[in-house]
Coordinates of C-alpha atoms and ligand atoms in Angstrom, one line a residue:
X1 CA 14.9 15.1 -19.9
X2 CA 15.2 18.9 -18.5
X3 CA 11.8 20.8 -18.7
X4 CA 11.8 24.4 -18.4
X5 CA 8.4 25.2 -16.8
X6 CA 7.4 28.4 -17.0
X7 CA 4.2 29.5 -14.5
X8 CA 2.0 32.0 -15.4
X9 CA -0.4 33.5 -12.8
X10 CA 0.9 31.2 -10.2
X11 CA 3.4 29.7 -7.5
X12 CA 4.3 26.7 -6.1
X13 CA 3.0 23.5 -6.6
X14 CA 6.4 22.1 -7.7
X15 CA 6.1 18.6 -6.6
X16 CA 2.7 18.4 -8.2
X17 CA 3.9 18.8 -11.3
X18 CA 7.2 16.9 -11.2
X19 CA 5.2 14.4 -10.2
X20 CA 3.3 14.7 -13.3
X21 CA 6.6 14.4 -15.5
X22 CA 7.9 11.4 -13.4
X23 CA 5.0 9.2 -15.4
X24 CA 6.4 9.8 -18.4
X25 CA 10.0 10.1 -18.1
X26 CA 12.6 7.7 -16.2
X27 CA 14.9 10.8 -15.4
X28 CA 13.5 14.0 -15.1
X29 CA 14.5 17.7 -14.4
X30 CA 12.4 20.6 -13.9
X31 CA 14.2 24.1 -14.2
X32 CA 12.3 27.5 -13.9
X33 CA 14.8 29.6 -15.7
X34 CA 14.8 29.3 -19.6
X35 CA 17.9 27.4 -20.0
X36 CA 19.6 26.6 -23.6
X37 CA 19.9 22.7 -22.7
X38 CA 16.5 22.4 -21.7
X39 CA 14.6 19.6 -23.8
X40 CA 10.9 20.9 -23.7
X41 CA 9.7 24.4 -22.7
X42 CA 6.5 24.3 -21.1
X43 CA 4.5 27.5 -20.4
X44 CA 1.4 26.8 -17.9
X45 CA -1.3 29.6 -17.8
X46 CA -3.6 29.9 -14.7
X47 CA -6.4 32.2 -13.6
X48 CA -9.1 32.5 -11.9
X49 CA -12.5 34.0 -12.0
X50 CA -13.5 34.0 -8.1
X51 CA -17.2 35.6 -8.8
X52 CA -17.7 32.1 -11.1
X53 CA -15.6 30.0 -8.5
X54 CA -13.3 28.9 -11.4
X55 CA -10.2 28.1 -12.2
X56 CA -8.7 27.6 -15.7
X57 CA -5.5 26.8 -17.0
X58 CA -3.8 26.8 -20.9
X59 CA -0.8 25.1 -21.2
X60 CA 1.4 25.2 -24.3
X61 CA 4.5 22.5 -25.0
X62 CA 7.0 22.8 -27.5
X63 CA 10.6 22.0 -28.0
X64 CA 13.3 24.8 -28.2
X65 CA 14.8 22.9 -31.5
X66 CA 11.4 23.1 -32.9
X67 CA 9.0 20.9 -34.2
X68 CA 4.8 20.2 -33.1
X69 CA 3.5 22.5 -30.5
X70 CA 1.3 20.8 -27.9
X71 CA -1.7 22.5 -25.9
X72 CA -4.5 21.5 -23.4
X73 CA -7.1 23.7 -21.6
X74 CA -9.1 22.6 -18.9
X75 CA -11.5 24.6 -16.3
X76 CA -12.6 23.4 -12.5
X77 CA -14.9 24.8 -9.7
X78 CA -12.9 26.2 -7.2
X79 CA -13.8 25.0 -3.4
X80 CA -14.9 27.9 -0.8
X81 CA -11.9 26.3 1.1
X82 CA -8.3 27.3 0.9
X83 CA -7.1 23.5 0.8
X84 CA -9.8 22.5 -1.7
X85 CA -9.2 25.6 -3.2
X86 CA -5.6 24.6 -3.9
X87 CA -6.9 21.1 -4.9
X88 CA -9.0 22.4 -7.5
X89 CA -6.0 24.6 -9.0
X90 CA -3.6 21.1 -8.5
X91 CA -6.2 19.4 -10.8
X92 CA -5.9 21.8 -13.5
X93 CA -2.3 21.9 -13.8
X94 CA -2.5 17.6 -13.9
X95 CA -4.8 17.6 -16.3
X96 CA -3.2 20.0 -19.0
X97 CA 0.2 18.7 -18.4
X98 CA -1.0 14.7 -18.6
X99 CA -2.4 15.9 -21.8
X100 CA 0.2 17.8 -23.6
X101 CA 2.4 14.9 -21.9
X102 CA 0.3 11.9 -23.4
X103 CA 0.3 13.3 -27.0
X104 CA 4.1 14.3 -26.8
X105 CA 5.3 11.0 -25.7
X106 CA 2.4 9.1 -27.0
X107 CA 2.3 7.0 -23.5
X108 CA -0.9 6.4 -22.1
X109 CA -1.0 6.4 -18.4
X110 CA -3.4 3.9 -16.8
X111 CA -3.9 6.4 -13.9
X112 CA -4.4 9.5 -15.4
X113 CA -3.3 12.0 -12.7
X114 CA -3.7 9.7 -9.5
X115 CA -0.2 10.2 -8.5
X116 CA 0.2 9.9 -4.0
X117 CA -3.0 9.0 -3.6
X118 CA -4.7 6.2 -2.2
X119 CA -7.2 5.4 -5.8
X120 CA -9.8 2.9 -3.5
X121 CA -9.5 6.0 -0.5
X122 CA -10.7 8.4 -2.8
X123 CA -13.0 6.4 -4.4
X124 CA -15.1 5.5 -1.1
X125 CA -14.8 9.3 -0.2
X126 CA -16.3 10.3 -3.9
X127 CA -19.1 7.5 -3.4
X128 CA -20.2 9.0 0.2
X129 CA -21.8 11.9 -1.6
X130 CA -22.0 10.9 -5.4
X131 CA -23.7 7.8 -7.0
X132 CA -21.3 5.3 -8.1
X133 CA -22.1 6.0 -11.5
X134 CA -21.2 9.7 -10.7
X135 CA -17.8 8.4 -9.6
X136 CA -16.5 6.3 -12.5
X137 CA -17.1 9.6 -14.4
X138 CA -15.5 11.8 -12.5
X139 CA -12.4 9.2 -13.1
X140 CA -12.8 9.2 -16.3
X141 CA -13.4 13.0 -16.8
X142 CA -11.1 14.8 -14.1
X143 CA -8.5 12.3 -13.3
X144 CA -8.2 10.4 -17.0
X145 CA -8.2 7.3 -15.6
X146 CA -8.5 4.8 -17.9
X147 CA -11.1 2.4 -18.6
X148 CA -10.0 -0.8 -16.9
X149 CA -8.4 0.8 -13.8
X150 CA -12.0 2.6 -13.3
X151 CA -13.5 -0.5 -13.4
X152 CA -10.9 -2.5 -11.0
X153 CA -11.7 0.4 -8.9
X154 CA -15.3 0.8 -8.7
X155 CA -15.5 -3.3 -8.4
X156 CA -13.3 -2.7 -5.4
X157 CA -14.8 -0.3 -3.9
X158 CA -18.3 -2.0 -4.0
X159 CA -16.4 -5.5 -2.8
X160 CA -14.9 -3.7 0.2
X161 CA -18.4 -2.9 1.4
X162 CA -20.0 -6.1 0.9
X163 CA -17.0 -7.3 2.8
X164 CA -17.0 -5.0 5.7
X165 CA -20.6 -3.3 5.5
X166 CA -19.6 -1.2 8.7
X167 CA -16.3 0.0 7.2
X168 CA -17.1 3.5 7.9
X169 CA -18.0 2.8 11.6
X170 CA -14.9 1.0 12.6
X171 CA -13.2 4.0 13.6
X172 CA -14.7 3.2 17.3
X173 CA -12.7 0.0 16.8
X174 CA -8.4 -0.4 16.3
X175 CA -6.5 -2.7 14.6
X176 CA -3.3 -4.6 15.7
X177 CA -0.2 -4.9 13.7
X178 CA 2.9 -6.9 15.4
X179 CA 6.0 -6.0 13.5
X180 CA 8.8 -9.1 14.0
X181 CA 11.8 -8.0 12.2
X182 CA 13.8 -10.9 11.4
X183 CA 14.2 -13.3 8.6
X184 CA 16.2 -16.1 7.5
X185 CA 18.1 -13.9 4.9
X186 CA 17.7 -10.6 3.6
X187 CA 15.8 -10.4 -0.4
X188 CA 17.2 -8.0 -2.4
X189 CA 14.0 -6.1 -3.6
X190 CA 13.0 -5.7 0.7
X191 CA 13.2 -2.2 2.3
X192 CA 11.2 -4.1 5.3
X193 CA 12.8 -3.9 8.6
X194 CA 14.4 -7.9 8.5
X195 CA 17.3 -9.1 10.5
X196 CA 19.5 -12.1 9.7
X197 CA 17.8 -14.2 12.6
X198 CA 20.7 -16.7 12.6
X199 CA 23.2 -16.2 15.3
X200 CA 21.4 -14.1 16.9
X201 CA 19.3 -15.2 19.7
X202 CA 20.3 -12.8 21.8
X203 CA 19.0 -9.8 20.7
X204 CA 15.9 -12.0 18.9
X205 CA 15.3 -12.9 23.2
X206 CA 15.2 -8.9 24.1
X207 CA 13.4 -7.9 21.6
X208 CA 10.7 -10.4 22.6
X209 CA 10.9 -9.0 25.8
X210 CA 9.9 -5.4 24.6
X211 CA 7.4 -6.9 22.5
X212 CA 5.8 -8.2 25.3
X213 CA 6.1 -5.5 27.6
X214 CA 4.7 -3.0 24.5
X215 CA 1.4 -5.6 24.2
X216 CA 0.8 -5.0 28.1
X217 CA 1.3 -1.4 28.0
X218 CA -0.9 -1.3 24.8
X219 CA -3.3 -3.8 26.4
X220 CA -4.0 -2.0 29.7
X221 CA -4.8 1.6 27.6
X222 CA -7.1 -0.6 25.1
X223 CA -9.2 -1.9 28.5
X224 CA -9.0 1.4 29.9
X225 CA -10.5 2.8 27.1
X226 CA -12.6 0.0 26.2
X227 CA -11.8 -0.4 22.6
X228 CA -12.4 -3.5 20.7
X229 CA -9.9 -4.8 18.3
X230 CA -11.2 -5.6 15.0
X231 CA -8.4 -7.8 13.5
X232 CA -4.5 -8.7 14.5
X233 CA -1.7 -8.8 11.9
X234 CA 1.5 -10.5 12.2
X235 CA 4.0 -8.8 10.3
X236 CA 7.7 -8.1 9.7
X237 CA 10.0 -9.4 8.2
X238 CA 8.8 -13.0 8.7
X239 CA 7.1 -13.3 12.0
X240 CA 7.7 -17.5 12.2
X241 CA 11.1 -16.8 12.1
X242 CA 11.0 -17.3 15.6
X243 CA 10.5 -20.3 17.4
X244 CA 7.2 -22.2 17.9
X245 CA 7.7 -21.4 21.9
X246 CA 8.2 -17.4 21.5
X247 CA 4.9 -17.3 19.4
X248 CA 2.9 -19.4 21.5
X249 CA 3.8 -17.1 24.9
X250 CA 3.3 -13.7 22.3
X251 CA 0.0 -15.1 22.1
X252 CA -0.4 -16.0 25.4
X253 CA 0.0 -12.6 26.5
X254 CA -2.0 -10.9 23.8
X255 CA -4.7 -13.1 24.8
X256 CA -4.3 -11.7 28.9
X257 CA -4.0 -8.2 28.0
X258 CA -6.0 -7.3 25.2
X259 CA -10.2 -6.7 25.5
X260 CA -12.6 -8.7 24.2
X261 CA -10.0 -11.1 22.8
X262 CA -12.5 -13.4 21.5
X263 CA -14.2 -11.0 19.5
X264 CA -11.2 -10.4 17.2
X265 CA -13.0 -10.7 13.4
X266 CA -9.4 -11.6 12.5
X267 CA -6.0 -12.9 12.7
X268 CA -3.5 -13.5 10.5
X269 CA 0.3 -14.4 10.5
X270 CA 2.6 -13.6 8.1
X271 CA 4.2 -16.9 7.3
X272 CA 6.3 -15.5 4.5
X273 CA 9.1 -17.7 4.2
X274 CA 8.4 -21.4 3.5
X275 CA 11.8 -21.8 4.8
X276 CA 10.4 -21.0 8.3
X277 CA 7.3 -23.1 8.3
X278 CA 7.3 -26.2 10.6
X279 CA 4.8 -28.3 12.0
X280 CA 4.9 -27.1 15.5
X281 CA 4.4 -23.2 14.4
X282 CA 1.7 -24.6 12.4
X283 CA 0.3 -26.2 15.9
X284 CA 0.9 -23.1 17.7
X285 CA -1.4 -21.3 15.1
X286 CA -3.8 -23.8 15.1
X287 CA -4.5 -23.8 19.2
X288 CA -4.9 -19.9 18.5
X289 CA -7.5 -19.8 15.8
X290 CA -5.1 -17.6 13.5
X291 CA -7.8 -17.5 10.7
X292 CA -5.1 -16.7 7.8
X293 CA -1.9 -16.9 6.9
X294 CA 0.5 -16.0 3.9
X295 CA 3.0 -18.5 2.2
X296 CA 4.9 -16.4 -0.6
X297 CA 6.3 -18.1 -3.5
X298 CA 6.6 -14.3 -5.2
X299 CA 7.8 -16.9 -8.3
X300 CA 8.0 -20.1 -8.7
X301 CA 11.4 -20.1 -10.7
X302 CA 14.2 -20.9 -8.9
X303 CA 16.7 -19.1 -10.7
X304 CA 14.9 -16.0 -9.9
X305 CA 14.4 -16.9 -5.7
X306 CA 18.6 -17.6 -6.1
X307 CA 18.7 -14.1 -7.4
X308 CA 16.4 -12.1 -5.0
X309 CA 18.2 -13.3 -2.0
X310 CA 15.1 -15.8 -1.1
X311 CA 17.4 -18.9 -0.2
X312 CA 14.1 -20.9 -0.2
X313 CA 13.6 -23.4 -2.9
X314 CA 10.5 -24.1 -5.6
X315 CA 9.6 -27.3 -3.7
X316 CA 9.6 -26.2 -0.3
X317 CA 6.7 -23.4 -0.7
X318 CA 5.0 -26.5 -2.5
X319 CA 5.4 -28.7 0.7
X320 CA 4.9 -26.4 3.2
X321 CA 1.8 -25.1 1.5
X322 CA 0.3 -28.8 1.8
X323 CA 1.4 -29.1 4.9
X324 CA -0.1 -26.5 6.3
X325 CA -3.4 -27.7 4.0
X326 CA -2.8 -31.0 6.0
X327 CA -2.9 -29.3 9.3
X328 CA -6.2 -27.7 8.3
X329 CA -5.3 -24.3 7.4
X330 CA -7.9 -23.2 5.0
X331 CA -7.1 -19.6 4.4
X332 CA -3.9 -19.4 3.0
X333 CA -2.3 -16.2 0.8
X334 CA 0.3 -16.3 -1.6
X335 CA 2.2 -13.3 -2.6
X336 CA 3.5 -12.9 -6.1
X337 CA 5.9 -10.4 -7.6
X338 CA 5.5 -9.6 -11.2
X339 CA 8.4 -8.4 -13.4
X340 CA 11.2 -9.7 -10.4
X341 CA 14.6 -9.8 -12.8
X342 CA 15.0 -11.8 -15.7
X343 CA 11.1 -12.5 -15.5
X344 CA 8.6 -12.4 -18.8
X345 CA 5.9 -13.7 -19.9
X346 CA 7.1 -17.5 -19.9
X347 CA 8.0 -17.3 -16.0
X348 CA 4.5 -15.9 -15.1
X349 CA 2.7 -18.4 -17.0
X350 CA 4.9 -21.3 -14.9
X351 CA 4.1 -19.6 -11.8
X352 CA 0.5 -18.9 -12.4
X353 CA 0.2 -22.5 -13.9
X354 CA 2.0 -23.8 -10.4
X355 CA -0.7 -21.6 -8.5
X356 CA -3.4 -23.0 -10.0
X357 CA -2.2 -26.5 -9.0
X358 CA -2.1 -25.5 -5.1
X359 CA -5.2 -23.2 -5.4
X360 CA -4.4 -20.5 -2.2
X361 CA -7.9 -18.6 -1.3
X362 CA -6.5 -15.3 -1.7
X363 CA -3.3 -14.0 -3.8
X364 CA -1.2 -10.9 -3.3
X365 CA 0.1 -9.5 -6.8
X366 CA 2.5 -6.9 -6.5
X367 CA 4.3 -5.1 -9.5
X368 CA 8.3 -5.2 -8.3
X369 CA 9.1 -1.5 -7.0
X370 CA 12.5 -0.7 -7.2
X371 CA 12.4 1.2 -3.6
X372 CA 15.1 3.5 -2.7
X373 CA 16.9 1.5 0.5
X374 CA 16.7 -1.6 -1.5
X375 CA 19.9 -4.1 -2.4
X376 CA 18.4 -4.3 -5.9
X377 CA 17.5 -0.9 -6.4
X378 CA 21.4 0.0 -5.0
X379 CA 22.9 -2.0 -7.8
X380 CA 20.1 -1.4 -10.1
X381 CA 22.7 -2.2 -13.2
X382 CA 22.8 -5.8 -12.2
X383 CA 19.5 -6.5 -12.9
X384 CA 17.7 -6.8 -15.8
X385 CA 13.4 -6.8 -15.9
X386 CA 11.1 -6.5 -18.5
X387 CA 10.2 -3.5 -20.6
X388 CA 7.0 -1.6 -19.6
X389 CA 4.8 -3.4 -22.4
X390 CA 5.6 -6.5 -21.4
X391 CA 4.9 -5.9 -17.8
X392 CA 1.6 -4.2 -18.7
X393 CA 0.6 -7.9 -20.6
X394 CA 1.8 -9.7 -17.5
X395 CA -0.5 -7.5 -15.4
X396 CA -3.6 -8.0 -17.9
X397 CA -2.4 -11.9 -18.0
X398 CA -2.7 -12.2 -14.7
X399 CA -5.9 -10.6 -14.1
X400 CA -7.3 -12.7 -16.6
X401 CA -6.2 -15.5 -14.8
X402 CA -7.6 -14.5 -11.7
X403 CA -11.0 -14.5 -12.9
X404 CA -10.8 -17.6 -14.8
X405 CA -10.2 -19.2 -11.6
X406 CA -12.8 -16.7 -9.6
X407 CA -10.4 -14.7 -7.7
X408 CA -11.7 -11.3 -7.5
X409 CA -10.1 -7.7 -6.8
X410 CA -10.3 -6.4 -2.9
X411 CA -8.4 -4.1 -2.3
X412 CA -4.9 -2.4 -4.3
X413 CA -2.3 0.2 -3.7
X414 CA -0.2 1.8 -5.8
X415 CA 3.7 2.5 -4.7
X416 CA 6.3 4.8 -5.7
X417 CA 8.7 3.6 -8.1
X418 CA 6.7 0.4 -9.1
X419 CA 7.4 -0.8 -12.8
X420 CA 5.3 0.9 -15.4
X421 CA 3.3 3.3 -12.7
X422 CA 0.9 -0.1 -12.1
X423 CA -0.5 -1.1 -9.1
X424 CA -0.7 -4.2 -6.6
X425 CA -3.6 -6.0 -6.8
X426 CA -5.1 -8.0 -3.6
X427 CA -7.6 -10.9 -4.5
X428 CA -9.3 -13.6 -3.0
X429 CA -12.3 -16.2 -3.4
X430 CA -15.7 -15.0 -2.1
X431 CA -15.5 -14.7 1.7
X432 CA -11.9 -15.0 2.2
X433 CA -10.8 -11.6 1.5
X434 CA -8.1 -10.2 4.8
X435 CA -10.1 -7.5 6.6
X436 CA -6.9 -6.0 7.8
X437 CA -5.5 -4.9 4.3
X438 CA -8.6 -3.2 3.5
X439 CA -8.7 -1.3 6.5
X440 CA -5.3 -0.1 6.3
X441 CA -5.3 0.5 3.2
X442 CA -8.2 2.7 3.1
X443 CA -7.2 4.4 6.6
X444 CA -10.8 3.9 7.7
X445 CA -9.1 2.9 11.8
X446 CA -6.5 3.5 14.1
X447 CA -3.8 1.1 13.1
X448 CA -2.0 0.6 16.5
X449 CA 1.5 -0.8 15.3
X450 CA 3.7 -2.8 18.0
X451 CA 7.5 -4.1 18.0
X452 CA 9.8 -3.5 15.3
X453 CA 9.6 -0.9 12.5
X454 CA 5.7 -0.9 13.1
X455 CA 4.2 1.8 11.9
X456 CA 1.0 3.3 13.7
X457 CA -1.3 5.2 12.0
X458 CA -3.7 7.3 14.4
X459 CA -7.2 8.5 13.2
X460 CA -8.3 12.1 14.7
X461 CA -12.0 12.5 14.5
X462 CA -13.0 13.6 11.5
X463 CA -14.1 17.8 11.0
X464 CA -16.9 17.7 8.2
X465 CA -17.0 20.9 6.5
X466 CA -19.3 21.9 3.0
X467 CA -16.8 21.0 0.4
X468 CA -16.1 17.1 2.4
X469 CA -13.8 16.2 5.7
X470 CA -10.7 16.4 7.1
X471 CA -9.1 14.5 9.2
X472 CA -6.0 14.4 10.5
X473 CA -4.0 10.7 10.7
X474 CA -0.8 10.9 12.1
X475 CA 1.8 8.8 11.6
X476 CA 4.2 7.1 14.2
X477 CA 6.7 4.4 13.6
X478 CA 8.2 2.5 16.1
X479 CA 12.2 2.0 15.7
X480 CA 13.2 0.0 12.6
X481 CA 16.2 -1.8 14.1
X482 CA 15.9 -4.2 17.1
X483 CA 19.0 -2.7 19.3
X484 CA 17.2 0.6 19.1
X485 CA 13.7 -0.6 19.7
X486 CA 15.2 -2.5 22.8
X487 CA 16.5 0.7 24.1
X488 CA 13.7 2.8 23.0
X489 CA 10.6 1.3 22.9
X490 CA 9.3 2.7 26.9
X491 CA 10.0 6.0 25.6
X492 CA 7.8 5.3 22.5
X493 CA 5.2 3.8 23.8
X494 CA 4.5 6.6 26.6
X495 CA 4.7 9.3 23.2
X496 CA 2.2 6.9 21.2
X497 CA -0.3 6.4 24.4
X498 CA 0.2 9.9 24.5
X499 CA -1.1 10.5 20.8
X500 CA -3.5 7.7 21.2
X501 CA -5.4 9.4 24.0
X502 CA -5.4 12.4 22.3
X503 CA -7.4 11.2 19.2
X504 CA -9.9 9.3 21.8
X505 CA -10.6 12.2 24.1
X506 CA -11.1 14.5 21.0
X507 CA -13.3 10.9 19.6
X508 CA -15.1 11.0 22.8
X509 CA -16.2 14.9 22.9
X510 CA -17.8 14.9 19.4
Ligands
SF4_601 S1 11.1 -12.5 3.4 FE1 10.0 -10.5 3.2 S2 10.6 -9.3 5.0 FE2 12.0 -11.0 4.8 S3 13.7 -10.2 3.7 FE3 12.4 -11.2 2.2 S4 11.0 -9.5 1.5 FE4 12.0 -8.8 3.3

């Protein structure tokens, strides 16, 4: 589909509204220059009346060849700021287009004009100065969200502080996340950073030994600066990969270097692949009070684990899961991937019929995303998944599921690419929902991010101002491969101390 897109009284904002266009069409092009092969000429008027503070926009579709003419009109209150000013102006041009857009293609999009943000994020920030009720408007009104996803959010948002009641005081505190990058074989939907691990002790030995020498480093600056840690997260690739030895001595020294180690609210390990499960790992977790770990199925049909890549079988996640419920593991995740190729609506009711047998205290749904470095999104041709519609009834199946057998919503994020624009959807029986994914998913702490492909995510202190806060979170990911990290990861660590002090000395002058 090529769109001419003609702005009127205005510049920029390109990537806003491509954006836009990216809901509704699976290939899109956006030129500026009327062309006579463009599909849909779309003329977008804005101006602004800066005595009233408002911005208005007109916006008129039609199609060169002819045919229904589309239009949508829409007004907002400009901020006093020039970034909220901009916002305001970015919420005009979403608005008209989703309209004229909706009515064109006729495709209703479940989240109106949230596109790169973080729905739950904005939600808490909307609730710290409106009443909830005032919120679930505004969703409706200004972003034409629609009804359901207003409500998942707003249930959210109100679970998240029931869960964590100090959520918006935990920037004093940090999380931990451990990134272990190897696997038993590689999926084809993963874009995570996961190494073959077999044959290749070697480097899995070095690495270890950055690892460690990264938690002392990152130990020694957490008791300098007396931080607490709030929760620990094992992640990777799969971090019981390795042997039940190297995780036992990872804790070991976690437990000599970081503060106030018994005061961790949480720790959970990643146990991913049932292939990698074994009794002794189990042990190990056990002697360190890991409070929850995660034991994906993503389906439970094996012809679709043969195609992924997953080289695990049906009945292993079912023995490994009861033997870890032998062992006395009583929080236990499960991660499942709806529309994963050759899936419908008969594969998610055997998979969700097969959960409901084994029960897990929280559940992972994700909506397959077909991310850019991925095997599957390479050879996208090769594999077939279900049509929008029917991954929108496996979505509303699922949920339906999920409070039949009182699972509710905690937290969700929304991904690029993901089939039909949905959403991944974290939920859990009452008291067993992960602290750790809803801090980092509503950027409410430092994430500190150690060993491979771990990403830190640094809070500044925030700068209040009369239209809300800023804040600035900066980024900072540790190497992705393990040769590089091994080479790498002093010089990383000194630039991400560096950054962390920064943040706490700004923290400690408010
Ligand atoms: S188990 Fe997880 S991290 Fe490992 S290859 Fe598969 S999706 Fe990637």
């Amino acid at each position: 589909m090529k769109i001419y897109l003609e702005r009127d009284g205005f510049e920029g904002y390109s990537t806003d509204m491509f954006h836009i266009c990216k809901l509704f069409f699976e290939e899109v092009e956006l030129i500026y220059e009327p062309s006579d092969d463009a599909n849909l000429h779309m003329k977008i008027t804005i101006r602004t009346d800066e005595s009233a503070r408002l911005a208005y926009g007109d916006i008129r579709l039609s199609s060169p060849a002819g045919g229904e003419v589309y239009t949508s009109r829409y007004e907002k209150k400009l901020g006093a700021r020039e970034e909220t000013y901009k916002r305001a102006i970015k919420r005009v041009i979403g608005f008209c287009m989703l309209h004229v857009l909706r009515d064109y293609t006729g495709l209703e999009q479940a989240w109106g004009t949230l596109t790169g943000v973080r729905p739950t994020k904005l939600m808490h920030n909307m609730m710290m100065k409106n009443s909830l009720e005032d919120c679930v408007q505004m969703l409706r009104d200004e972003y034409l969200v629609t009804e359901p996803k207003v409500q998942l959010l707003a249930g959210i948002a109100e679970r998240q502080l029931k869960v964590i009641p100090d959520l918006f005081r935990l920037d004093r505190e940090v999380s931990i996340y451990i990134g272990i990058p190897f696997c038993p074989t590689k999926c084809a939907y993963c874009t995570f950073p996961a190494y073959d691990i077999r044959g290749n002790n070697g480097s899995v030995e070095a690495f270890l030994e950055g690892l460690h020498d990264e938690i002392r480093i990152t130990g020694q600056w957490l008791r300098e600066t007396d931080l607490k840690i709030t929760t620990i997260y094992w992640g990777g690739g799969t971090p019981t990969s390795i042997t039940a030895e190297q995780m036992d001595a990872l804790f070991v020294t976690m437990s000599e270097t970081f503060p106030h180690w018994d005061e961790v609210r949480e720790l959970t390990v990643e146990a991913g692949r049932p292939d990698t499960i074994t009794e002794d790992k189990i042990e190990v977790m056990k002697k360190w009070n890991v409070d929850r770990i995660s034991i994906n199925p993503q389906s439970f049909t094996q012809a679709t684990l043969d195609a992924i890549g997953r080289h695990h079988t049906v009945t292993e996640t079912l023995d490994k899961f009861k033997l870890a419920r032998q062992m006395g593991m009583n929080n236990i995740n499960m991660d499942l991937i709806i529309g994963l190729p050759n899936e419908g609506m008969i594969e998610l009711q055997k998979t969700l019929d097969q959960t409901e047998q084994l029960l897990p205290e929280s559940l992972t749904v994700h909506t397959l995303s077909f991310k850019r470095a991925s095997r599957m999104t390479k050879n996208k041709e090769d594999y077939e998944v279900a049509e929008r519609d029917e991954i929108e009834e496996m979505i509303r199946t699922t949920a339906e599921w999920t409070e039949q057998q009182g699972y509710v919503p905690y937290y969700m994020y929304r991904q690029k690419n993901i089939l039909g624009n949905q959403e991944n959807v974290g939920y859990a029986l009452e008291g067993y929902e992960s602290l750790y994914n809803i801090l980092m998913m509503e950027e409410r702490q430092t994430i500190i991010g150690l060993g491979c492909g771990a990403v830190s995510k640094i809070l500044f202190p925030k700068v209040e101002h009369e239209d809300g806060y800023e804040q600035r979170i900066e980024r900072f990911p540790n190497p992705k491969e393990p040769a590089l990290y091994n080479q790498a990861y002093k010089e990383y660590v000194v630039k991400k101390i560096k950054l962390l002090d920064e943040a706490y000395k700004e923290a400690a002058l408010k």
